[in-house]
Every structure is written in C-alpha cells, then in structure tokens.
PDB file of C-alpha atoms and ligand atoms in Angstrom:
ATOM      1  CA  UNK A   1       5.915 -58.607  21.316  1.00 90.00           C
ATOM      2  CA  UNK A   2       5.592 -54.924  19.701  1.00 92.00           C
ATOM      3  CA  UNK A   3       3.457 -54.245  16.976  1.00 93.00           C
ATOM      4  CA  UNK A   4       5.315 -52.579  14.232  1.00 94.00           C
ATOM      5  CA  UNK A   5       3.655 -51.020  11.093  1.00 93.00           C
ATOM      6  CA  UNK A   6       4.860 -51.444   7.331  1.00 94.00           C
ATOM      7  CA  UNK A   7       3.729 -50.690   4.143  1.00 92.00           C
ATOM      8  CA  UNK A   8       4.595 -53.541   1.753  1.00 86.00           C
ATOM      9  CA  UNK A   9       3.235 -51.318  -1.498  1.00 87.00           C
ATOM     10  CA  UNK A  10       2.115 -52.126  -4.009  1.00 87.00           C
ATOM     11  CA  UNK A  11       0.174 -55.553  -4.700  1.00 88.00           C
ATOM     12  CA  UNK A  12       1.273 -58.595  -7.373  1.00 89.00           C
ATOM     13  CA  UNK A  13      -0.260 -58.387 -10.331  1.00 89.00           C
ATOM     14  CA  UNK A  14      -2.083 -61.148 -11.023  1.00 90.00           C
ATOM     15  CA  UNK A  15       0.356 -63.974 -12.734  1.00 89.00           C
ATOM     16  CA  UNK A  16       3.053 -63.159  -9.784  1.00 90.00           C
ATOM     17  CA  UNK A  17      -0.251 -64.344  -7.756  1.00 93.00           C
ATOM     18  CA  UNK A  18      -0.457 -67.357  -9.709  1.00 93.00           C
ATOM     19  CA  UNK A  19       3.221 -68.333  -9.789  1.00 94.00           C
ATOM     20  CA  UNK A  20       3.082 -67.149  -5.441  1.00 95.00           C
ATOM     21  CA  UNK A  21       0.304 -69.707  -4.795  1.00 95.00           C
ATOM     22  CA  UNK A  22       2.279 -72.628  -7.118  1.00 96.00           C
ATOM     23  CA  UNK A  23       5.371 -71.753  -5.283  1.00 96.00           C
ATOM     24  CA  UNK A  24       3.756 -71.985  -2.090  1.00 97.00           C
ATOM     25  CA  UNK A  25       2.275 -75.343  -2.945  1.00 96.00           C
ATOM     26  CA  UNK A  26       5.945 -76.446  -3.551  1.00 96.00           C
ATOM     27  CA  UNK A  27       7.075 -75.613  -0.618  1.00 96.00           C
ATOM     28  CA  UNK A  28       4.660 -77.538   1.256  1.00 95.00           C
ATOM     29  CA  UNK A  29       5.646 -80.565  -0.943  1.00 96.00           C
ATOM     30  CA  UNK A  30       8.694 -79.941   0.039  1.00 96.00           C
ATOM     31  CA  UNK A  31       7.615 -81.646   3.637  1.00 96.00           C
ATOM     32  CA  UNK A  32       6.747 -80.713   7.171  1.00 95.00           C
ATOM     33  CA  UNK A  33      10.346 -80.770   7.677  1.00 96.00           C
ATOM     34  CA  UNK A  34      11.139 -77.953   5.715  1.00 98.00           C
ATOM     35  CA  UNK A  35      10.446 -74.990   7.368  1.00 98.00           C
ATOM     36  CA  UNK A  36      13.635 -72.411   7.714  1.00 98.00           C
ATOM     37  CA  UNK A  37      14.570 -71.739   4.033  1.00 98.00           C
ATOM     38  CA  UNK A  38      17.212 -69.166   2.786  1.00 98.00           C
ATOM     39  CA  UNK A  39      16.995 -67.229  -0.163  1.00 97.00           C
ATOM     40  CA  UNK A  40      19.806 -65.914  -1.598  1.00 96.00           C
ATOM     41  CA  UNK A  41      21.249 -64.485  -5.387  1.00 96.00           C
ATOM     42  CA  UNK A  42      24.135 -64.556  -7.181  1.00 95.00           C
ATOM     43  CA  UNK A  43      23.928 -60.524  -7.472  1.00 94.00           C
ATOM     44  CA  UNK A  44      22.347 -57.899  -5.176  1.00 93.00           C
ATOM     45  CA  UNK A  45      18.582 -56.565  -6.844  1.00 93.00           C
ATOM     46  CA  UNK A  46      17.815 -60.341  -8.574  1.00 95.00           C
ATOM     47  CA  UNK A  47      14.753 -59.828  -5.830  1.00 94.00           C
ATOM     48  CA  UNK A  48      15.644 -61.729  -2.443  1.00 95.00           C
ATOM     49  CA  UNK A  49      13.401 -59.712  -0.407  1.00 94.00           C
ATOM     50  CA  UNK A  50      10.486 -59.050  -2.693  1.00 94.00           C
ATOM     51  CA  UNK A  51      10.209 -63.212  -3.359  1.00 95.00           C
ATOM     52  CA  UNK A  52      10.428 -63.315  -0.083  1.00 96.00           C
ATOM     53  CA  UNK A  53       7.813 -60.869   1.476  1.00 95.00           C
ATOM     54  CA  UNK A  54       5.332 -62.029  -1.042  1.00 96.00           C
ATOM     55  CA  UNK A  55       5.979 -65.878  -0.480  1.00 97.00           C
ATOM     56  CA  UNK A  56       5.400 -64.886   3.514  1.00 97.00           C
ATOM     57  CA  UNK A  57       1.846 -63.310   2.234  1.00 96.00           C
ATOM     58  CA  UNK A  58       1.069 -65.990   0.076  1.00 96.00           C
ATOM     59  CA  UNK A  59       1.598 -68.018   3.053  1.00 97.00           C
ATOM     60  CA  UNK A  60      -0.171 -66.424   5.222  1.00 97.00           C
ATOM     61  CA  UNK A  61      -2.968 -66.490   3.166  1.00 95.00           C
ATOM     62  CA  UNK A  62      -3.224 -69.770   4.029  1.00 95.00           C
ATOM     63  CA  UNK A  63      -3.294 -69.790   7.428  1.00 97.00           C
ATOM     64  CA  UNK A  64       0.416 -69.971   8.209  1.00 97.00           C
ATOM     65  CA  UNK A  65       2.404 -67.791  10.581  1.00 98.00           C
ATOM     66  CA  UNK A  66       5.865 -66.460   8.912  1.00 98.00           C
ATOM     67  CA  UNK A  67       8.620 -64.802  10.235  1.00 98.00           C
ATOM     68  CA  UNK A  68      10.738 -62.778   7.941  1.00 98.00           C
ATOM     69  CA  UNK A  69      14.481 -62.733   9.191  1.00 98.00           C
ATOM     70  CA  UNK A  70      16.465 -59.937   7.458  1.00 97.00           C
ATOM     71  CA  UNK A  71      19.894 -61.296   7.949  1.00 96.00           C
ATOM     72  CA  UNK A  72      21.651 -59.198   5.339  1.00 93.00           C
ATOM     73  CA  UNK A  73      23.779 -57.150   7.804  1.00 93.00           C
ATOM     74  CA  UNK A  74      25.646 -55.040   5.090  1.00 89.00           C
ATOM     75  CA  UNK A  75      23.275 -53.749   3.597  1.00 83.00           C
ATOM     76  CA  UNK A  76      19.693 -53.474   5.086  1.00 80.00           C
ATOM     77  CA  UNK A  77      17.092 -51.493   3.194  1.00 84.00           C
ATOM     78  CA  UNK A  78      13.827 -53.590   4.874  1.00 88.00           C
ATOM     79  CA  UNK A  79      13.347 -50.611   6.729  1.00 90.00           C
ATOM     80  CA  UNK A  80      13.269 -48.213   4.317  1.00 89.00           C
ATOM     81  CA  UNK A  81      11.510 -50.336   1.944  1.00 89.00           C
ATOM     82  CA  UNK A  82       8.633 -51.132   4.241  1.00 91.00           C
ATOM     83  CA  UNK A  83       8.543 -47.798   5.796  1.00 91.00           C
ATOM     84  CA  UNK A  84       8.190 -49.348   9.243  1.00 92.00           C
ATOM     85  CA  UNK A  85       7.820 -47.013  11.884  1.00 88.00           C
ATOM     86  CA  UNK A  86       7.757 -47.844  15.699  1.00 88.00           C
ATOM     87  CA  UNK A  87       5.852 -45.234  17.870  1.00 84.00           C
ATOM     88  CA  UNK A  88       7.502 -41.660  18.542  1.00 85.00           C
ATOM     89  CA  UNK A  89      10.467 -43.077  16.146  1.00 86.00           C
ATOM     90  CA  UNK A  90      12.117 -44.953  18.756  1.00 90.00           C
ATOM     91  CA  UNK A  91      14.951 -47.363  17.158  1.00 93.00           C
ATOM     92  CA  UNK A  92      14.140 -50.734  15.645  1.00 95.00           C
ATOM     93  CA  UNK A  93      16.047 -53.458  16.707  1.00 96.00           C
ATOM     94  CA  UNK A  94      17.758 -55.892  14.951  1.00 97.00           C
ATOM     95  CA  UNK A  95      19.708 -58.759  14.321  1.00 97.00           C
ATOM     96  CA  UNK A  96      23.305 -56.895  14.887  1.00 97.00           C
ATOM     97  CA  UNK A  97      21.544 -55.804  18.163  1.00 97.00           C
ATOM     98  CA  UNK A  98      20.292 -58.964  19.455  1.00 98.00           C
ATOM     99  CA  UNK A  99      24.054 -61.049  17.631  1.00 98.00           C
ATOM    100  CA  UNK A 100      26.339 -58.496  19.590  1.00 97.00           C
ATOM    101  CA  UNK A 101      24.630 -58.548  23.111  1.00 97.00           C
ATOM    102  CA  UNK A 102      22.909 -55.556  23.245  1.00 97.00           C
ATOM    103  CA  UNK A 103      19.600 -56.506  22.933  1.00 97.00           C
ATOM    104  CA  UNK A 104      17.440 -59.895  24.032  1.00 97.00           C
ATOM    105  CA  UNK A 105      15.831 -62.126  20.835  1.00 96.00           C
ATOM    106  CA  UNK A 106      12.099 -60.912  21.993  1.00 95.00           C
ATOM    107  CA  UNK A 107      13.298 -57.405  21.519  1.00 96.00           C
ATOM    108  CA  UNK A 108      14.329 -57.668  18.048  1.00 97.00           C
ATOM    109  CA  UNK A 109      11.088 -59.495  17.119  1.00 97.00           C
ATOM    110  CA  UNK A 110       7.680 -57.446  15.993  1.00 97.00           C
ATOM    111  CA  UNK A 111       4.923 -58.174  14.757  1.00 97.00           C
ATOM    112  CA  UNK A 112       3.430 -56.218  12.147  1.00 97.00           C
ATOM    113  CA  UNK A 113       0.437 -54.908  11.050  1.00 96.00           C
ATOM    114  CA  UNK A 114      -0.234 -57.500   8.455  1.00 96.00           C
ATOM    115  CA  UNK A 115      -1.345 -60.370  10.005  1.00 97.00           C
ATOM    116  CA  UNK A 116       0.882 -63.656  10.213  1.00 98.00           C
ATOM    117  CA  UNK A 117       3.442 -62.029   9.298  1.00 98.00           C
ATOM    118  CA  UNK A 118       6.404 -61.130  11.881  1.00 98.00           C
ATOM    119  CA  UNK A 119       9.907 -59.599  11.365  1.00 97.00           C
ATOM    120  CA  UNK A 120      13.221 -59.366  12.395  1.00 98.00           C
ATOM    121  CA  UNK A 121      15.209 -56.420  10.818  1.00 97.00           C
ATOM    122  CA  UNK A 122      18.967 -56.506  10.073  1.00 96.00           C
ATOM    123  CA  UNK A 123      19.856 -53.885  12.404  1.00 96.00           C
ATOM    124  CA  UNK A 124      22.581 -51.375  11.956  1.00 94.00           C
ATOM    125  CA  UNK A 125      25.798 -52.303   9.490  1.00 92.00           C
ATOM    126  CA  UNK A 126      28.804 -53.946  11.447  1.00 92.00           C
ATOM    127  CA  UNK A 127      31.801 -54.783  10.136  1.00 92.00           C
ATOM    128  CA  UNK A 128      31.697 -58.713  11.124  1.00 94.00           C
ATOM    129  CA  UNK A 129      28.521 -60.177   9.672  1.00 94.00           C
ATOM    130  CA  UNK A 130      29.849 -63.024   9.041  1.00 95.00           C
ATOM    131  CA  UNK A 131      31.226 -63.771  12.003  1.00 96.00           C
ATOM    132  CA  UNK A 132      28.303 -62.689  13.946  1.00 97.00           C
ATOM    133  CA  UNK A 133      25.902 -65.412  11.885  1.00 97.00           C
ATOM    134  CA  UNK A 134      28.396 -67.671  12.927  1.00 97.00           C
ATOM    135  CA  UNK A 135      27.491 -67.359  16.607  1.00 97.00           C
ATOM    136  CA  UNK A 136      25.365 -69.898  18.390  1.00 97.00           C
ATOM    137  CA  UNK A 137      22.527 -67.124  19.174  1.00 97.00           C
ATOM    138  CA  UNK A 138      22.096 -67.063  15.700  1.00 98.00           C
ATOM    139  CA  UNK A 139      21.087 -70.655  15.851  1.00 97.00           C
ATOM    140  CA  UNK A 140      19.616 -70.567  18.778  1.00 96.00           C
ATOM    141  CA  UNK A 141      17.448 -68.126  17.808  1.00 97.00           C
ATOM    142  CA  UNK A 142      16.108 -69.788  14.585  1.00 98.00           C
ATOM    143  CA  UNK A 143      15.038 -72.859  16.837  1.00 97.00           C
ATOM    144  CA  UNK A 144      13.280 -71.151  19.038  1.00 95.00           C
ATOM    145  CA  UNK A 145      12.076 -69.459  16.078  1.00 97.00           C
ATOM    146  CA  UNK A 146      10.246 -72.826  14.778  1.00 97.00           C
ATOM    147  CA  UNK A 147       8.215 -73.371  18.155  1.00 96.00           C
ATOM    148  CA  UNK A 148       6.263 -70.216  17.652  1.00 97.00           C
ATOM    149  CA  UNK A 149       6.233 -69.926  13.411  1.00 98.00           C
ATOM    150  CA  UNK A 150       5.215 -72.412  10.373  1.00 98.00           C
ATOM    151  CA  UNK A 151       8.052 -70.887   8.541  1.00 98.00           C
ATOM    152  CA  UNK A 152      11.010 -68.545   8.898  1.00 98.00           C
ATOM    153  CA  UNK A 153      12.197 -67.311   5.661  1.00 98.00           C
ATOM    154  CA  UNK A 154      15.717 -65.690   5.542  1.00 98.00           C
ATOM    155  CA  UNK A 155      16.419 -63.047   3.528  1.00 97.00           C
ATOM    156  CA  UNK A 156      20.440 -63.421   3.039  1.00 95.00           C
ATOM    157  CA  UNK A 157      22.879 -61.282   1.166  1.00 93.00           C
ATOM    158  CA  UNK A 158      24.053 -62.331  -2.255  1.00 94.00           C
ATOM    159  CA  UNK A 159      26.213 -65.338  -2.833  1.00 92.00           C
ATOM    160  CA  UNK A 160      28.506 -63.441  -4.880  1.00 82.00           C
ATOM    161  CA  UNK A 161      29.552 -60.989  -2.398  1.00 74.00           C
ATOM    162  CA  UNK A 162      30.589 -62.658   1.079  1.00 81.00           C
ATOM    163  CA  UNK A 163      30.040 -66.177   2.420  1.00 90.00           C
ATOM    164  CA  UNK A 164      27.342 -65.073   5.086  1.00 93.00           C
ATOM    165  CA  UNK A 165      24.674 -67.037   3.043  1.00 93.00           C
ATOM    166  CA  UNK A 166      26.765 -70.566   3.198  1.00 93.00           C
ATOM    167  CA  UNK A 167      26.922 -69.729   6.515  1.00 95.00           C
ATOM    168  CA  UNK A 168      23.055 -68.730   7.548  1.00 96.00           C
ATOM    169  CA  UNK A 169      22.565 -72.109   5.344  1.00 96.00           C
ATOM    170  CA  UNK A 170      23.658 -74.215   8.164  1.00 95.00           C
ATOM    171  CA  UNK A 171      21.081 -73.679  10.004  1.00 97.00           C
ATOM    172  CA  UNK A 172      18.259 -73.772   7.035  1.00 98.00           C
ATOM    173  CA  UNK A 173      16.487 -77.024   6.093  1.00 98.00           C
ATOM    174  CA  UNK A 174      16.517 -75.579   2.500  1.00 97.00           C
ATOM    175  CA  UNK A 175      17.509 -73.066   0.483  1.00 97.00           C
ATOM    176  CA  UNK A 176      16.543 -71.378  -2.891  1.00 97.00           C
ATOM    177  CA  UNK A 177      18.087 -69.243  -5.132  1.00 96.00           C
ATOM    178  CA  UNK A 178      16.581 -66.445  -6.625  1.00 96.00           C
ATOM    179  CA  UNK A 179      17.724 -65.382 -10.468  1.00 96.00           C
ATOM    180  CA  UNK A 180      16.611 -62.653 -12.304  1.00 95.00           C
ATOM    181  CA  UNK A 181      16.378 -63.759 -16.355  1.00 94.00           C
ATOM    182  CA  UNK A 182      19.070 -61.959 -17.948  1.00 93.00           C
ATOM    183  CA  UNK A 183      20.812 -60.866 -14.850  1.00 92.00           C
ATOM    184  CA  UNK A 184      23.628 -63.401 -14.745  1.00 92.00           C
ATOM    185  CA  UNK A 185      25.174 -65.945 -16.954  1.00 94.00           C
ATOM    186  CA  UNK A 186      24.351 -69.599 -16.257  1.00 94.00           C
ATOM    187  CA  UNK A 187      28.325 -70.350 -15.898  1.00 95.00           C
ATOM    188  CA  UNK A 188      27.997 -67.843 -12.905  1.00 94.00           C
ATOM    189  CA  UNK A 189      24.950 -69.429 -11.629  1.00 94.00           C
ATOM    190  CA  UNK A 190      25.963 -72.922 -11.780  1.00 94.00           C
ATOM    191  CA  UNK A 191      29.125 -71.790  -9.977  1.00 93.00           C
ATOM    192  CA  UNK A 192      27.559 -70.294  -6.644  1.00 92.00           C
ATOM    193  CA  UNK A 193      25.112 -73.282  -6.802  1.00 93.00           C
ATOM    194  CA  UNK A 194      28.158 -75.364  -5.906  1.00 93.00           C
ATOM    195  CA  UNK A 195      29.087 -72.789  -3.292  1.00 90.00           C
ATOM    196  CA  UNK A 196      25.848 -73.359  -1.747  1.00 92.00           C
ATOM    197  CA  UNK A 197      26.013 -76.669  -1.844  1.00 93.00           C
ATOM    198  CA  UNK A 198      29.051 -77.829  -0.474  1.00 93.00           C
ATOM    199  CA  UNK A 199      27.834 -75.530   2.712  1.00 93.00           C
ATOM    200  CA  UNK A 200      25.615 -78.874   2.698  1.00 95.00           C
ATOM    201  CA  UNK A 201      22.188 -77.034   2.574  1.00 96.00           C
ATOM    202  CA  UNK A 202      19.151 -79.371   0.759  1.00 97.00           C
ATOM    203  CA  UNK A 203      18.656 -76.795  -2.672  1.00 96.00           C
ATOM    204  CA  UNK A 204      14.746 -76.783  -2.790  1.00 97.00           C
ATOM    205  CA  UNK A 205      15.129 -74.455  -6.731  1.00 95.00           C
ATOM    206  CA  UNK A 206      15.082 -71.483  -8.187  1.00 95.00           C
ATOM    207  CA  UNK A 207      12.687 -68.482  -8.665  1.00 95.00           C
ATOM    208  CA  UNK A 208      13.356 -67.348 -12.088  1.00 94.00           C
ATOM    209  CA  UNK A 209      12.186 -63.899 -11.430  1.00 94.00           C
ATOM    210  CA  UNK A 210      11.761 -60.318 -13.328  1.00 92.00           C
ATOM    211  CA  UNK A 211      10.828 -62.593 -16.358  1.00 89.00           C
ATOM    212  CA  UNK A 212      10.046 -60.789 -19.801  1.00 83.00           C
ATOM    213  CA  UNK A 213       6.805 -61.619 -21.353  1.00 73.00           C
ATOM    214  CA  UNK A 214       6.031 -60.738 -24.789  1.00 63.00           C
ATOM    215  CA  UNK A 215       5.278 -61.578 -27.975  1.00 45.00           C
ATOM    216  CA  UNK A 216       2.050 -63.701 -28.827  1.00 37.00           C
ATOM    217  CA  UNK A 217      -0.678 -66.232 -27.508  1.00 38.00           C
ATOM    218  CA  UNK A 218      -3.079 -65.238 -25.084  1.00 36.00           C
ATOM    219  CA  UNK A 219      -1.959 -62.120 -24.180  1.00 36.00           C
ATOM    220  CA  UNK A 220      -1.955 -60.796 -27.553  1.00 31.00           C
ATOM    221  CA  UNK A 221       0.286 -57.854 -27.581  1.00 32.00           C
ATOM    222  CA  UNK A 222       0.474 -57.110 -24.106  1.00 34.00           C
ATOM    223  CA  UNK A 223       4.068 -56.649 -22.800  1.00 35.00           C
ATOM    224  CA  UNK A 224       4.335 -58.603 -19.340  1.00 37.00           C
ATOM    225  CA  UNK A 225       7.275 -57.359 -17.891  1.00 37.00           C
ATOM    226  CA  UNK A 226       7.596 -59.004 -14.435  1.00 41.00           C
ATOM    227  CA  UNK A 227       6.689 -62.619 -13.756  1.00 40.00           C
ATOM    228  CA  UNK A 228       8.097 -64.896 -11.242  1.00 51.00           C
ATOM    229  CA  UNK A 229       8.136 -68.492 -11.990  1.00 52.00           C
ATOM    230  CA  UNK A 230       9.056 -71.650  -9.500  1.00 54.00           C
ATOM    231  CA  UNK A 231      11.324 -74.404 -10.502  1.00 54.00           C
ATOM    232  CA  UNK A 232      12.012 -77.165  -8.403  1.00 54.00           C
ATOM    233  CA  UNK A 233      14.567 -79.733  -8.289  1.00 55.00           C
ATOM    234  CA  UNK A 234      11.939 -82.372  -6.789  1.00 49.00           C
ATOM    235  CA  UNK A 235       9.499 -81.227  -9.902  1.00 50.00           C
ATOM    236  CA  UNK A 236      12.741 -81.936 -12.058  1.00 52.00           C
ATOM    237  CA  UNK A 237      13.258 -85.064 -10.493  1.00 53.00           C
ATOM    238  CA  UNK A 238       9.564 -86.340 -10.900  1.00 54.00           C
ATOM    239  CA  UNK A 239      10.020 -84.891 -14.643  1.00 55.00           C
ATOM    240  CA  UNK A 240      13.215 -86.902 -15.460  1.00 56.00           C
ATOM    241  CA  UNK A 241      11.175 -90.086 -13.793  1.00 59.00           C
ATOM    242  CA  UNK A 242       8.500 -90.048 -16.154  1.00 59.00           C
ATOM    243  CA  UNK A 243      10.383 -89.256 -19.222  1.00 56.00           C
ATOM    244  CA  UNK A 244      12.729 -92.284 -18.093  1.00 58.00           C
ATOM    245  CA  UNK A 245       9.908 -94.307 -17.614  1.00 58.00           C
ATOM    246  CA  UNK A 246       8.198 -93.279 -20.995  1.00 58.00           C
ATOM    247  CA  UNK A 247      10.979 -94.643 -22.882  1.00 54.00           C
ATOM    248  CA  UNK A 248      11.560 -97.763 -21.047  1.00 52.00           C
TER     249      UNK A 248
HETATM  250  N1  ADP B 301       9.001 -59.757  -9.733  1.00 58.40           N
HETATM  251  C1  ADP B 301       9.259 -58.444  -9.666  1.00 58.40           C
HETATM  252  N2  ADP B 301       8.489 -57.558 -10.322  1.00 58.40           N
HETATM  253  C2  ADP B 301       8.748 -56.245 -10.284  1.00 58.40           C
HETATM  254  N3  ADP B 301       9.775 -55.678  -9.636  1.00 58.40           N
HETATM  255  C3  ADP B 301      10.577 -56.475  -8.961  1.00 58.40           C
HETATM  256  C4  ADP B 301      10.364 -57.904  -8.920  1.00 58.40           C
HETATM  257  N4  ADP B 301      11.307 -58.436  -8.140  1.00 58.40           N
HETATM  258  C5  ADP B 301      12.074 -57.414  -7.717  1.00 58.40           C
HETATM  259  N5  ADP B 301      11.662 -56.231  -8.216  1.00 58.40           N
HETATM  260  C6  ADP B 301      12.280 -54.906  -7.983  1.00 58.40           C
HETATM  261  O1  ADP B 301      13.691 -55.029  -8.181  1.00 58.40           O
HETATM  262  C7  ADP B 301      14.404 -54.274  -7.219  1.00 58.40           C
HETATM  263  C8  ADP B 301      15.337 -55.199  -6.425  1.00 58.40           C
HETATM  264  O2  ADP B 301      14.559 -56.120  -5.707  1.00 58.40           O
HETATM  265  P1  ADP B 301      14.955 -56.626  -4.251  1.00 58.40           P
HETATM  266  O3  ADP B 301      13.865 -57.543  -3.809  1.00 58.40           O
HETATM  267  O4  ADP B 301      15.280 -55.494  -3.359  1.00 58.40           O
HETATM  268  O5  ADP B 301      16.281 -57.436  -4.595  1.00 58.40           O
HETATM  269  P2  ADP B 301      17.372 -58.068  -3.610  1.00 58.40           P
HETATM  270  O6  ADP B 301      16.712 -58.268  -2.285  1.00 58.40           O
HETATM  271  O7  ADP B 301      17.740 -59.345  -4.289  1.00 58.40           O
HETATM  272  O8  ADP B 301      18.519 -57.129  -3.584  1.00 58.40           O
HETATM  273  C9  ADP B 301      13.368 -53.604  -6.342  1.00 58.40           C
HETATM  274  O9  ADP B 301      13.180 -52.298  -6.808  1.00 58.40           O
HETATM  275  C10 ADP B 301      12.111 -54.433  -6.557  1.00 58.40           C
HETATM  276  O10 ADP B 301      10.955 -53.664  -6.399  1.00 58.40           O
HETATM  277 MG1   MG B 302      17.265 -57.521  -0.405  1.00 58.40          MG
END
C-alpha cells in the first residue's frame, strides 16, 4: 500500500475535542457491529468531511485503524482540501477508477502520513455515480474493507441532491446525518431522514455542527462560533426510558 501525504490543517479547538471524544464514545456504544457508517447532509458545506476526518483522528487516538472512503463522485474536493500529493505528482486513484475497471481496490487505497488513518479518494467526476455505487465492487470492497480496518467512515454526497447516499447506505451498518444549526429547516430535515430511512439503514444521530455559542455562563463574553455536538437516537431512547420511568 502507498504512502500518501496530507495536510489536514488546522487542529479542533478544544470543545470540538470534547464533543470528538463523546462522539467517539457513542459510537462504540453503538456496538462491535457497527463499524461502516455513512455520513451524509441535507445540503452540501453542513460539514460531511470535516466530522468525518476528525471523528477518524479521534479514533485513532484511541488505537483504532480508520479508513476514510470519499464516495462523493460529483464533487470531490478531499484532494484539494488535504493537499495530498503522491511522489513526482503522479495521479491519485480513486473510487471512479477502481468502480469502472480501470484500476484494482489496493491501488486506490493509501495510507497516509497520519497514522491509522487510510484513504480512498473519489477519483475523477463521472457522469453515473450512482450507478457505479450500485455495483457489487462497491460492496465488495467495503467487506474486504472491515478485515483490515476498525472502521470505515463514508463520506457521501448530500441527501438533497441525488440518491447516491440511500444507496452507499446499503451497505453501512449505520448512518448519521450531519446538520449545520441554522442551515436547514427541521421540515427539510425530518424529510430526508425518511429518505434515509426507508433505504433501511440503522440512523445512529445527528452531529449538530457549526453551532453558535454566545451569550453568558462560563465563557463570559467569548463568542464560540463553531462547536459540534453528538445526539444520539440510543441516548434519546435511554432519555425517554428514564423520564417514563420517573413518572410511573
Ligand atoms: N465545526 C466546524 N468548525 C469550523 N468550520 C467548519 C466546521 N465544520 C465545517 N466547517 C467548514 O465549513 C466548510 C464546509 O465543510 P465541509 O466539511 O467541506 O462540508 P461538506 O463535506 O458537508 O460539504 C469548510 O470550509 C469547513 O472548513
Ligand atoms: Mg464534503
């Protein structure tokens, strides 16, 4: 496997840490079972792939190898983003490479500079995506996937904008959705929930992200402008128990 180097930038600030190492507890509560999740939006820039590359660190900060599967193959900036760079510039290869024949599953898989964490980028734009994540590489190559990693988070395209998430869900054990406060409406929302889950995917929650923090308390008058926070549906659940059981 080829070494490939990005360059996430810059760090979390310290309450994304927090909320990073609460949502990674969550996940593990989730179960051993659960270890190919999707994340998807209702919108493009709610923050997909940021959740997701810092979820794969806080991860690996525990020990856990993590594979990062771009599958958004309409729009791909992970390159870009990350600045990753293989030797002399040669091409990076991709999903659309490895989906359409070209290329074999080990050659669209690096392994970066930052350790436990591995990648597989998007490739270049087709004009199929959604019939290419319908082929049976696809699948196969997310269960050979789970031999080698703890986890293999997939970073999907919006809801909103094509059905290639409902259809990378099939072969997730869970999926969460990503909303940025004050990006969308909760009608929306509630809406491409449904969507989601009539693809039959187990919905693990939401990341409430880009939230707002101001005003008073401990902070004082610092303005916080980015936080990410983790809701569950099983910490709902265990909520809606105990209040239940409270009044009985
Ligand atoms: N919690 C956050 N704090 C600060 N900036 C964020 C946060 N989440 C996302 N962003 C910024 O918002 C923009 C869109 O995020 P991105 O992860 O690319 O969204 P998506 O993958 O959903 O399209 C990027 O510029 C990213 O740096
Ligand atoms: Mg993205």
């Amino acid at each position: 496997m080829e070494l490939i180097n990005i360059d996430p930038g810059k760090e979390p600030g310290y309450e994304m840490k927090e909320s990073l190492r609460t949502f990674r507890t969550n996940i593990a509560f989730c179960g051993t079972d659960v270890r190919v999740i999707m994340f998807t939006s209702c919108m493009p820039d709610e923050g997909k792939s940021t959740v997701v590359f810092n979820l794969a660190k806080a991860l690996t900060d525990s020990g856990k190898k993590v594979l990062i599967v771009d599958s958004d193959m309409r729009k791909s900036v992970m390159i870009h983003r990350y600045h990753a760079y293989r030797p002399e510039n040669q091409e990076i290869y991709g999903l659309s490479h490895y989906l359409s024949g070209q290329n074999t599953a080990s050659d669209i898989l690096y392994q970066t500079n930052i350790d436990g964490i591995f990648m597989v980028f998007a490739g270049p734009s087709v004009s199929n995506p959604t019939e290419m994540l319908e082929r049976v590489e696809f699948q196969k190559f997310v269960e050979i996937g789970k031999d080698y990693f703890d986890y293999i988070l997939i970073d999907c395209a919006p809801l909103g904008a094509a059905i290639d998430a409902a259809i990378v869900a099939r072969v997730c054990d869970g999926a969460i959705l990503v909303v940025e406060q004050g990006g969308v409406g909760a009608r929306m929302i509630i809406e491409q929930k449904k969507q989601l889950e009539a693809s039959g995917v187990r919905i693990l929650g939401a990341v409430l992200n880009k939230v707002k923090m101001s005003g008073s308390g401990y902070y004082g008058h610092y303005y916080k402008k980015y936080y990410g926070k983790y809701y569950s549906n099983e910490a709902d659940e265990k909520g809606r128990r105990r209040k239940k059981k409270n009044k009985e």
